[in-house]
Short mmCIF file of C-alpha atoms in Angstrom, two decimals:
data_model
loop_
_atom_site.label_atom_id
_atom_site.label_comp_id
_atom_site.label_asym_id
_atom_site.label_seq_id
_atom_site.Cartn_x
_atom_site.Cartn_y
_atom_site.Cartn_z
CA MET A 28 41.06 -3.84 23.44
CA GLN A 29 40.05 -5.86 20.40
CA THR A 30 41.90 -9.00 21.72
CA LEU A 31 39.69 -8.87 24.92
CA LEU A 32 36.54 -9.62 22.93
CA PRO A 33 36.15 -12.54 20.45
CA GLU A 34 35.13 -11.93 16.93
CA PRO A 35 31.43 -13.02 17.30
CA VAL A 36 30.95 -10.71 20.29
CA ARG A 37 32.32 -7.77 18.28
CA ARG A 38 30.08 -8.51 15.41
CA LEU A 39 27.10 -8.77 17.71
CA ALA A 40 28.03 -5.38 19.26
CA ALA A 41 28.29 -3.81 15.79
CA TRP A 42 24.78 -5.07 14.81
CA CYS A 43 23.38 -3.81 18.15
CA VAL A 44 24.77 -0.37 17.40
CA VAL A 45 23.31 -0.47 13.85
CA LEU A 46 19.85 -1.49 15.18
CA LEU A 47 19.96 1.23 17.79
CA LEU A 48 20.76 3.80 15.23
CA VAL A 49 17.91 2.64 12.98
CA ALA A 50 15.51 2.57 15.85
CA GLY A 51 16.54 6.11 16.85
CA VAL A 52 16.10 7.40 13.33
CA GLY A 53 12.74 5.77 13.05
CA ALA A 54 11.56 7.26 16.30
CA VAL A 55 12.65 10.69 15.24
CA GLY A 56 10.89 10.23 11.90
CA LEU A 57 7.63 9.22 13.64
CA TRP A 58 7.92 12.19 15.97
CA LEU A 59 8.43 14.46 12.97
CA ILE A 60 5.49 13.03 11.15
CA GLY A 61 3.26 13.41 14.27
CA THR A 62 4.41 17.02 14.69
CA PHE A 63 3.89 18.03 11.02
CA ARG A 64 0.93 15.73 10.34
CA THR A 65 -1.08 18.56 8.95
CA ALA A 66 1.40 18.86 6.16
CA VAL A 67 2.51 15.26 5.87
CA THR A 68 -0.95 13.75 5.38
CA PRO A 69 -1.79 15.59 2.08
CA VAL A 70 1.74 14.87 0.76
CA LEU A 71 1.43 11.15 1.30
CA LEU A 72 -2.14 11.10 -0.17
CA ALA A 73 -0.82 13.16 -3.19
CA LEU A 74 2.00 10.59 -3.60
CA LEU A 75 -0.42 7.75 -3.72
CA GLY A 76 -2.60 9.64 -6.18
CA THR A 77 0.34 10.48 -8.37
CA ALA A 78 1.38 6.84 -8.41
CA LEU A 79 -2.17 5.73 -9.39
CA LEU A 80 -2.64 8.50 -12.04
CA GLY A 81 0.89 8.46 -13.57
CA PRO A 82 0.05 6.10 -16.49
CA MET A 83 -2.84 8.34 -17.65
CA TYR A 84 -0.62 11.40 -17.45
CA ARG A 85 2.21 9.87 -19.34
CA ARG A 86 -0.17 8.69 -22.10
CA LEU A 87 -1.48 12.31 -22.49
CA VAL A 88 2.09 13.55 -22.65
CA LYS A 89 2.89 11.02 -25.40
CA MET A 90 -0.04 12.38 -27.34
CA ARG A 91 1.77 15.71 -27.38
CA VAL A 92 -0.55 17.41 -24.85
CA HIS A 93 1.25 20.21 -22.87
CA ARG A 94 2.36 19.04 -19.44
CA SER A 95 0.37 21.59 -17.51
CA LEU A 96 -2.80 20.76 -19.55
CA ALA A 97 -2.11 17.05 -19.10
CA ALA A 98 -1.82 17.38 -15.39
CA GLY A 99 -4.94 19.52 -15.22
CA LEU A 100 -7.03 17.01 -17.36
CA THR A 101 -5.77 14.21 -15.25
CA CYS A 102 -6.84 15.98 -11.97
CA VAL A 103 -10.29 16.73 -13.45
CA ALA A 104 -10.63 13.12 -14.54
CA VAL A 105 -9.68 11.80 -11.10
CA LEU A 106 -12.01 14.38 -9.50
CA ALA A 107 -14.96 13.15 -11.60
CA VAL A 108 -14.15 9.47 -11.14
CA VAL A 109 -13.52 9.80 -7.38
CA GLY A 110 -16.56 12.01 -6.90
CA GLY A 111 -18.76 9.66 -8.82
CA ALA A 112 -17.39 6.61 -7.00
CA THR A 113 -17.85 8.41 -3.67
CA TYR A 114 -21.41 9.29 -4.49
CA ILE A 115 -22.19 5.73 -5.51
CA VAL A 116 -20.54 4.20 -2.43
CA VAL A 117 -22.15 6.69 -0.09
CA SER A 118 -25.63 6.51 -1.57
CA ALA A 119 -25.38 2.69 -1.56
CA LEU A 120 -24.36 2.63 2.11
CA VAL A 121 -27.07 5.24 3.06
CA ASN A 122 -29.77 3.38 1.21
CA SER A 123 -28.87 -0.04 2.63
CA GLY A 124 -27.19 1.04 5.85
CA ASP A 125 -30.25 0.80 8.02
CA GLN A 126 -31.09 -2.59 6.46
CA ILE A 127 -27.57 -3.83 7.08
CA VAL A 128 -27.66 -2.60 10.72
CA ALA A 129 -31.11 -4.21 11.26
CA SER A 130 -29.83 -7.49 9.78
CA LEU A 131 -26.76 -7.44 12.05
CA ARG A 132 -29.08 -6.91 14.99
CA GLN A 133 -31.31 -9.80 13.97
CA ALA A 134 -28.25 -11.96 13.38
CA ALA A 135 -27.02 -11.00 16.91
CA LYS A 136 -30.37 -12.01 18.36
CA GLY A 137 -30.19 -15.37 16.53
CA LEU A 138 -26.73 -15.98 17.97
CA THR A 139 -28.01 -15.09 21.44
CA GLU A 140 -30.75 -17.69 21.13
CA HIS A 141 -28.42 -20.46 20.05
CA PHE A 142 -25.27 -19.60 22.09
CA GLY A 143 -26.71 -17.90 25.15
CA SER A 144 -24.91 -14.73 26.16
CA ALA A 145 -22.38 -15.12 23.34
CA GLY A 146 -24.39 -12.81 21.05
CA THR A 147 -25.17 -10.16 23.65
CA SER A 148 -22.09 -8.11 22.72
CA LEU A 149 -22.98 -8.32 19.08
CA ASP A 150 -26.43 -7.16 19.79
CA ASP A 151 -25.18 -4.22 21.80
CA LEU A 152 -22.59 -3.41 19.05
CA ALA A 153 -25.34 -3.39 16.35
CA THR A 154 -27.69 -1.25 18.55
CA ASN A 155 -25.00 1.33 19.23
CA ALA A 156 -23.25 1.09 15.79
CA LYS A 157 -23.70 4.75 14.80
CA GLU A 158 -22.49 5.98 18.19
CA LEU A 159 -19.39 3.63 18.22
CA LEU A 160 -18.63 4.65 14.66
CA GLY A 161 -18.90 8.36 15.48
CA LYS A 162 -16.59 7.98 18.46
CA PHE A 163 -14.04 5.90 16.56
CA GLY A 164 -14.15 8.20 13.55
CA GLY A 165 -13.69 11.33 15.71
CA THR A 166 -10.73 9.62 17.55
CA ALA A 167 -9.09 8.69 14.22
CA ALA A 168 -9.65 12.10 12.73
CA SER A 169 -8.31 13.90 15.78
CA GLY A 170 -5.16 11.85 15.48
CA VAL A 171 -4.71 12.90 11.81
CA LEU A 172 -5.61 16.66 11.93
CA SER A 173 -6.40 18.62 15.10
CA GLY A 174 -8.32 21.79 15.67
CA LEU A 175 -10.91 21.49 12.83
CA SER A 176 -14.16 19.67 12.29
CA VAL A 177 -14.09 16.26 10.63
CA VAL A 178 -15.71 17.56 7.45
CA GLY A 179 -13.40 20.67 7.26
CA GLU A 180 -10.41 18.43 7.71
CA ALA A 181 -11.41 16.08 4.93
CA ILE A 182 -12.16 18.87 2.45
CA ALA A 183 -8.92 20.79 3.29
CA THR A 184 -6.89 17.66 2.97
CA ALA A 185 -8.52 16.57 -0.22
CA VAL A 186 -8.13 19.94 -1.84
CA LEU A 187 -4.47 20.29 -0.80
CA ALA A 188 -3.80 16.73 -2.02
CA LEU A 189 -5.41 17.41 -5.39
CA LEU A 190 -3.24 20.56 -5.89
CA LEU A 191 -0.10 18.56 -4.90
CA ILE A 192 -1.04 15.88 -7.43
CA PHE A 193 -1.25 18.47 -10.14
CA PHE A 194 2.30 19.83 -9.28
CA PHE A 195 3.74 16.28 -8.81
CA LEU A 196 2.44 15.17 -12.20
CA ARG A 197 3.50 18.34 -14.04
CA ASP A 198 7.00 18.51 -12.44
CA SER A 199 7.67 14.77 -12.41
CA GLU A 200 10.48 15.01 -14.94
CA LYS A 201 12.34 17.38 -12.53
CA ALA A 202 12.22 14.84 -9.65
CA SER A 203 15.40 13.14 -10.52
CA GLY A 204 17.31 16.36 -10.68
CA PHE A 205 15.84 17.51 -7.41
CA ALA A 206 16.77 14.13 -5.77
CA ARG A 207 20.34 14.56 -7.10
CA SER A 208 20.60 18.07 -5.74
CA LEU A 209 19.65 16.96 -2.26
CA ALA A 210 22.15 14.17 -2.21
CA PRO A 211 25.66 15.09 -0.84
CA GLY A 212 28.73 14.36 -3.03
CA SER A 213 28.63 11.52 -5.46
CA SER A 214 25.59 9.72 -3.88
CA GLY A 215 23.14 11.49 -6.25
CA GLU A 216 22.73 8.41 -8.48
CA LEU A 217 22.07 6.12 -5.61
CA VAL A 218 19.50 8.49 -4.12
CA GLU A 219 17.76 8.74 -7.51
CA ALA A 220 17.74 5.02 -7.92
CA MET A 221 16.25 4.42 -4.51
CA GLY A 222 13.55 7.06 -5.03
CA ARG A 223 12.63 5.63 -8.42
CA ARG A 224 12.48 2.07 -7.03
CA ALA A 225 10.32 3.20 -4.12
CA PHE A 226 7.94 5.06 -6.31
CA GLU A 227 7.61 2.10 -8.75
CA ALA A 228 6.75 -0.12 -5.83
CA VAL A 229 4.01 2.23 -4.66
CA GLU A 230 2.71 2.75 -8.22
CA GLY A 231 2.46 -1.04 -8.78
CA PHE A 232 0.69 -1.49 -5.47
CA MET A 233 -1.83 1.26 -6.11
CA ARG A 234 -2.76 0.12 -9.64
CA GLY A 235 -2.86 -3.59 -8.66
CA THR A 236 -4.86 -2.98 -5.53
CA THR A 237 -7.38 -0.78 -7.14
CA PHE A 238 -7.93 -3.30 -10.04
CA ILE A 239 -8.18 -6.21 -7.57
CA ALA A 240 -10.55 -4.32 -5.37
CA PHE A 241 -12.84 -3.62 -8.30
CA ILE A 242 -12.85 -7.28 -9.24
CA ASP A 243 -13.54 -8.34 -5.71
CA ALA A 244 -16.34 -5.91 -5.29
CA VAL A 245 -17.99 -6.88 -8.62
CA CYS A 246 -17.71 -10.60 -8.02
CA ILE A 247 -19.10 -10.46 -4.42
CA THR A 248 -21.84 -8.04 -5.42
CA VAL A 249 -22.99 -10.35 -8.22
CA GLY A 250 -22.84 -13.36 -5.89
CA LEU A 251 -24.92 -11.61 -3.19
CA LEU A 252 -27.47 -10.35 -5.77
CA ILE A 253 -27.86 -13.93 -7.06
CA LEU A 254 -28.34 -15.09 -3.47
CA ARG A 255 -30.79 -12.15 -2.98
CA VAL A 256 -29.02 -10.84 0.03
CA PRO A 257 -30.35 -7.46 1.04
CA GLY A 258 -28.03 -4.53 0.74
CA ALA A 259 -25.83 -6.23 -1.82
CA LEU A 260 -24.64 -2.92 -3.40
CA GLY A 261 -23.73 -1.49 -0.07
CA LEU A 262 -21.90 -4.62 0.88
CA GLY A 263 -19.98 -4.56 -2.37
CA ALA A 264 -19.05 -0.96 -1.71
CA LEU A 265 -17.63 -2.05 1.66
CA VAL A 266 -15.68 -4.74 -0.08
CA PHE A 267 -14.15 -2.24 -2.49
CA VAL A 268 -13.16 0.23 0.15
CA GLY A 269 -11.93 -2.54 2.49
CA ALA A 270 -9.62 -3.91 -0.19
CA TYR A 271 -7.23 -1.09 0.42
CA ILE A 272 -6.56 -2.57 3.85
CA PRO A 273 -5.05 -5.97 2.83
CA TYR A 274 -6.39 -9.02 4.70
CA LEU A 275 -8.11 -7.13 7.56
CA GLY A 276 -10.48 -5.16 5.21
CA ALA A 277 -11.43 -8.21 3.24
CA PHE A 278 -12.13 -10.24 6.50
CA LEU A 279 -14.30 -7.61 7.99
CA SER A 280 -16.38 -6.85 4.81
CA GLY A 281 -16.82 -10.51 4.14
CA ALA A 282 -17.90 -11.13 7.75
CA VAL A 283 -20.48 -8.35 7.53
CA ALA A 284 -21.84 -9.90 4.29
CA VAL A 285 -22.14 -13.40 5.78
CA LEU A 286 -23.92 -12.07 8.89
CA VAL A 287 -26.42 -10.01 6.79
CA ALA A 288 -27.13 -13.22 4.79
CA LEU A 289 -27.56 -15.24 8.00
CA ALA A 290 -30.07 -12.76 9.40
CA ASP A 291 -32.26 -12.42 6.33
CA ARG A 292 -31.90 -15.71 4.46
CA GLY A 293 -30.90 -18.30 7.03
CA TRP A 294 -28.05 -20.68 7.50
CA VAL A 295 -28.12 -22.12 4.00
CA ILE A 296 -27.82 -18.85 2.17
CA ALA A 297 -25.24 -17.60 4.74
CA LEU A 298 -23.08 -20.70 3.96
CA TRP A 299 -23.48 -19.94 0.23
CA ALA A 300 -22.49 -16.30 0.90
CA LEU A 301 -19.46 -17.52 2.88
CA GLY A 302 -18.55 -19.75 -0.09
CA VAL A 303 -18.75 -16.80 -2.49
CA VAL A 304 -16.51 -14.72 -0.22
CA LEU A 305 -13.96 -17.55 0.19
CA ALA A 306 -13.99 -18.24 -3.51
CA VAL A 307 -13.29 -14.60 -4.30
CA GLN A 308 -10.46 -14.52 -1.72
CA VAL A 309 -8.98 -17.66 -3.18
CA LEU A 310 -9.27 -16.17 -6.66
CA GLU A 311 -7.55 -12.97 -5.33
CA GLY A 312 -4.74 -14.76 -3.52
CA HIS A 313 -3.89 -17.45 -6.08
CA VAL A 314 -4.66 -15.77 -9.42
CA LEU A 315 -5.09 -12.05 -9.27
CA GLN A 316 -2.30 -10.95 -6.94
CA PRO A 317 0.38 -13.22 -8.63
CA MET A 318 -0.75 -12.14 -12.06
CA ILE A 319 -1.40 -8.37 -11.46
CA GLN A 320 1.22 -7.62 -8.79
CA SER A 321 3.94 -9.92 -9.92
CA ARG A 322 6.20 -6.96 -10.79
CA THR A 323 5.85 -5.11 -7.49
CA VAL A 324 7.42 -5.68 -4.12
CA GLN A 325 6.14 -8.96 -2.65
CA MET A 326 5.63 -8.85 1.14
CA HIS A 327 4.90 -11.61 3.55
CA PRO A 328 1.29 -11.48 5.04
CA ALA A 329 2.84 -11.25 8.53
CA VAL A 330 4.82 -8.16 7.52
CA VAL A 331 1.61 -6.58 6.08
CA MET A 332 -0.37 -7.38 9.24
CA LEU A 333 2.35 -5.84 11.49
CA ALA A 334 2.55 -2.73 9.15
CA ILE A 335 -1.30 -2.26 9.42
CA THR A 336 -1.18 -2.61 13.20
CA ALA A 337 1.59 -0.12 13.51
CA GLY A 338 -0.17 2.35 11.15
CA ALA A 339 -3.40 2.01 13.10
CA GLY A 340 -1.47 2.89 16.30
CA VAL A 341 0.27 5.91 14.66
CA ALA A 342 -2.60 7.48 12.74
CA GLY A 343 -5.88 5.37 13.08
CA ILE A 344 -7.70 4.61 9.94
CA LEU A 345 -5.47 6.78 7.75
CA GLY A 346 -2.47 5.01 9.09
CA MET A 347 -4.03 1.67 8.21
CA LEU A 348 -4.50 2.90 4.66
CA LEU A 349 -0.98 4.29 4.25
CA ALA A 350 0.89 1.53 6.12
CA VAL A 351 1.16 -0.99 3.26
CA PRO A 352 2.23 1.54 0.51
CA VAL A 353 4.87 3.03 2.84
CA THR A 354 6.09 -0.49 3.58
CA ALA A 355 6.14 -1.33 -0.09
CA ALA A 356 8.30 1.75 -0.69
CA ALA A 357 10.65 0.79 2.05
CA PHE A 358 10.98 -2.75 0.57
CA GLY A 359 11.72 -1.16 -2.74
CA VAL A 360 14.56 0.88 -1.27
CA ILE A 361 15.93 -2.20 0.51
CA GLY A 362 15.81 -4.15 -2.72
CA GLU A 363 17.76 -1.45 -4.62
CA LEU A 364 20.41 -1.34 -1.94
CA ARG A 365 20.73 -5.14 -1.97
CA THR A 366 21.04 -5.22 -5.78
CA ARG A 367 23.75 -2.60 -5.73
CA TYR A 368 25.59 -4.32 -2.91
CA GLU A 369 25.50 -7.72 -4.59
CA SER A 370 26.64 -6.22 -7.93
CA GLU A 371 29.64 -4.53 -6.21
CA VAL A 372 30.62 -7.44 -3.84
CA GLY A 373 29.55 -10.49 -5.69
CA THR A 374 31.77 -10.24 -8.77
CA PRO A 375 34.05 -13.21 -8.86
CA PRO A 376 37.78 -12.65 -9.31
CA SER A 377 37.82 -14.90 -12.47
CA ALA A 378 35.61 -12.47 -14.27
CA ALA A 379 38.65 -10.33 -15.09
CA GLY A 380 40.28 -13.34 -16.79
CA PRO A 381 42.94 -15.89 -15.57
CA ASP A 382 45.88 -14.69 -13.66
CA PRO A 383 48.76 -14.30 -16.13
CA GLY A 384 51.26 -14.85 -13.27
CA PRO A 385 54.54 -13.08 -12.97
CA ASP A 386 55.96 -11.27 -15.90
CA PRO A 387 58.62 -13.57 -17.39
CA GLY A 388 60.44 -10.62 -18.87
CA PRO A 389 61.52 -10.15 -22.42
CA ASP A 390 61.93 -13.26 -24.59
CA PRO A 391 65.60 -13.89 -25.01
CA GLY A 392 64.99 -15.15 -28.54
CA ALA A 393 62.89 -12.16 -29.55
CA GLY A 394 64.56 -9.90 -32.06
CA SER A 395 67.32 -12.49 -33.00
CA ASP A 396 67.28 -14.11 -36.31
CA PRO A 397 67.11 -17.93 -35.98
CA ARG A 398 69.29 -18.28 -38.99
CA ALA A 399 72.00 -16.22 -37.45
CA GLY A 400 75.17 -18.10 -36.41
#
């Protein structure tokens, strides 16, 4: 049967079988995630939180603090930081939300005057912003957790994720042994290495993204305050939150800032605001990301956009937030497998030394005295 098909066709058939198997496993995985989304969502959020808080916990452990106490202090610290940041962001958005919406409505009217009916949809969107946001938020939340109210879902998920963060931090030293115990046969070392590489990729992504989001938000907020754009603090909060959705979040938050500047300060200030946003994005893309995330998994922007789109289709807003870290972990696993494969296959034969050739046998002159005879 093998002689009936040429070698290229057999190779193509083998790759098709591999792709079908991978697609089938992926489909089953997505189905399981959708079925058990109530339990999967806090676990994923807890893994992201553990990756972000790992350095603080390890520093406390090095200071000879008990592991349980170190994990508890870390959770209390993150609760205080996240709670304070949430309060600042929410209060900034609440205080300037009506002003931002009014500015967007005014910008839409200005676009309508200059471009005819092109701004009508923007005006309608600004008028019904709260209704659209409520419908979209309800749809996204129902795709993540079902049967509970939005507030109850968020509180339950946050509490469970915080408890899981505590246990993940405290028992992190047992993770390698647990991974080895799950692996069949002698593959425990490989499973442990893949898990370690994936977690390092997620850890680097979370730390780098948080630092970059903070710098972006501060720079854009300062620029908008200098330009006296109304709602600068709220717009800076939007920039910080949107930075966790690469490319798309920065584009949307920057567009809102430019539209608000256009509505209240005119075309000149709007162009200056656009320059500030673009300058910050150039700083992020050419300086911050190469410098801060140089040791993490690097992904092409097209891969990031496809991951965000797929995450939005699977789990709405939460899927958009989790898509890039999950993709970074997958790239980390692939990188570990590639490294091991190249180390096993790519060793040249000459590395073992030159071929001595056939054994010539014993030296006929060995053991005989040259002075004999």
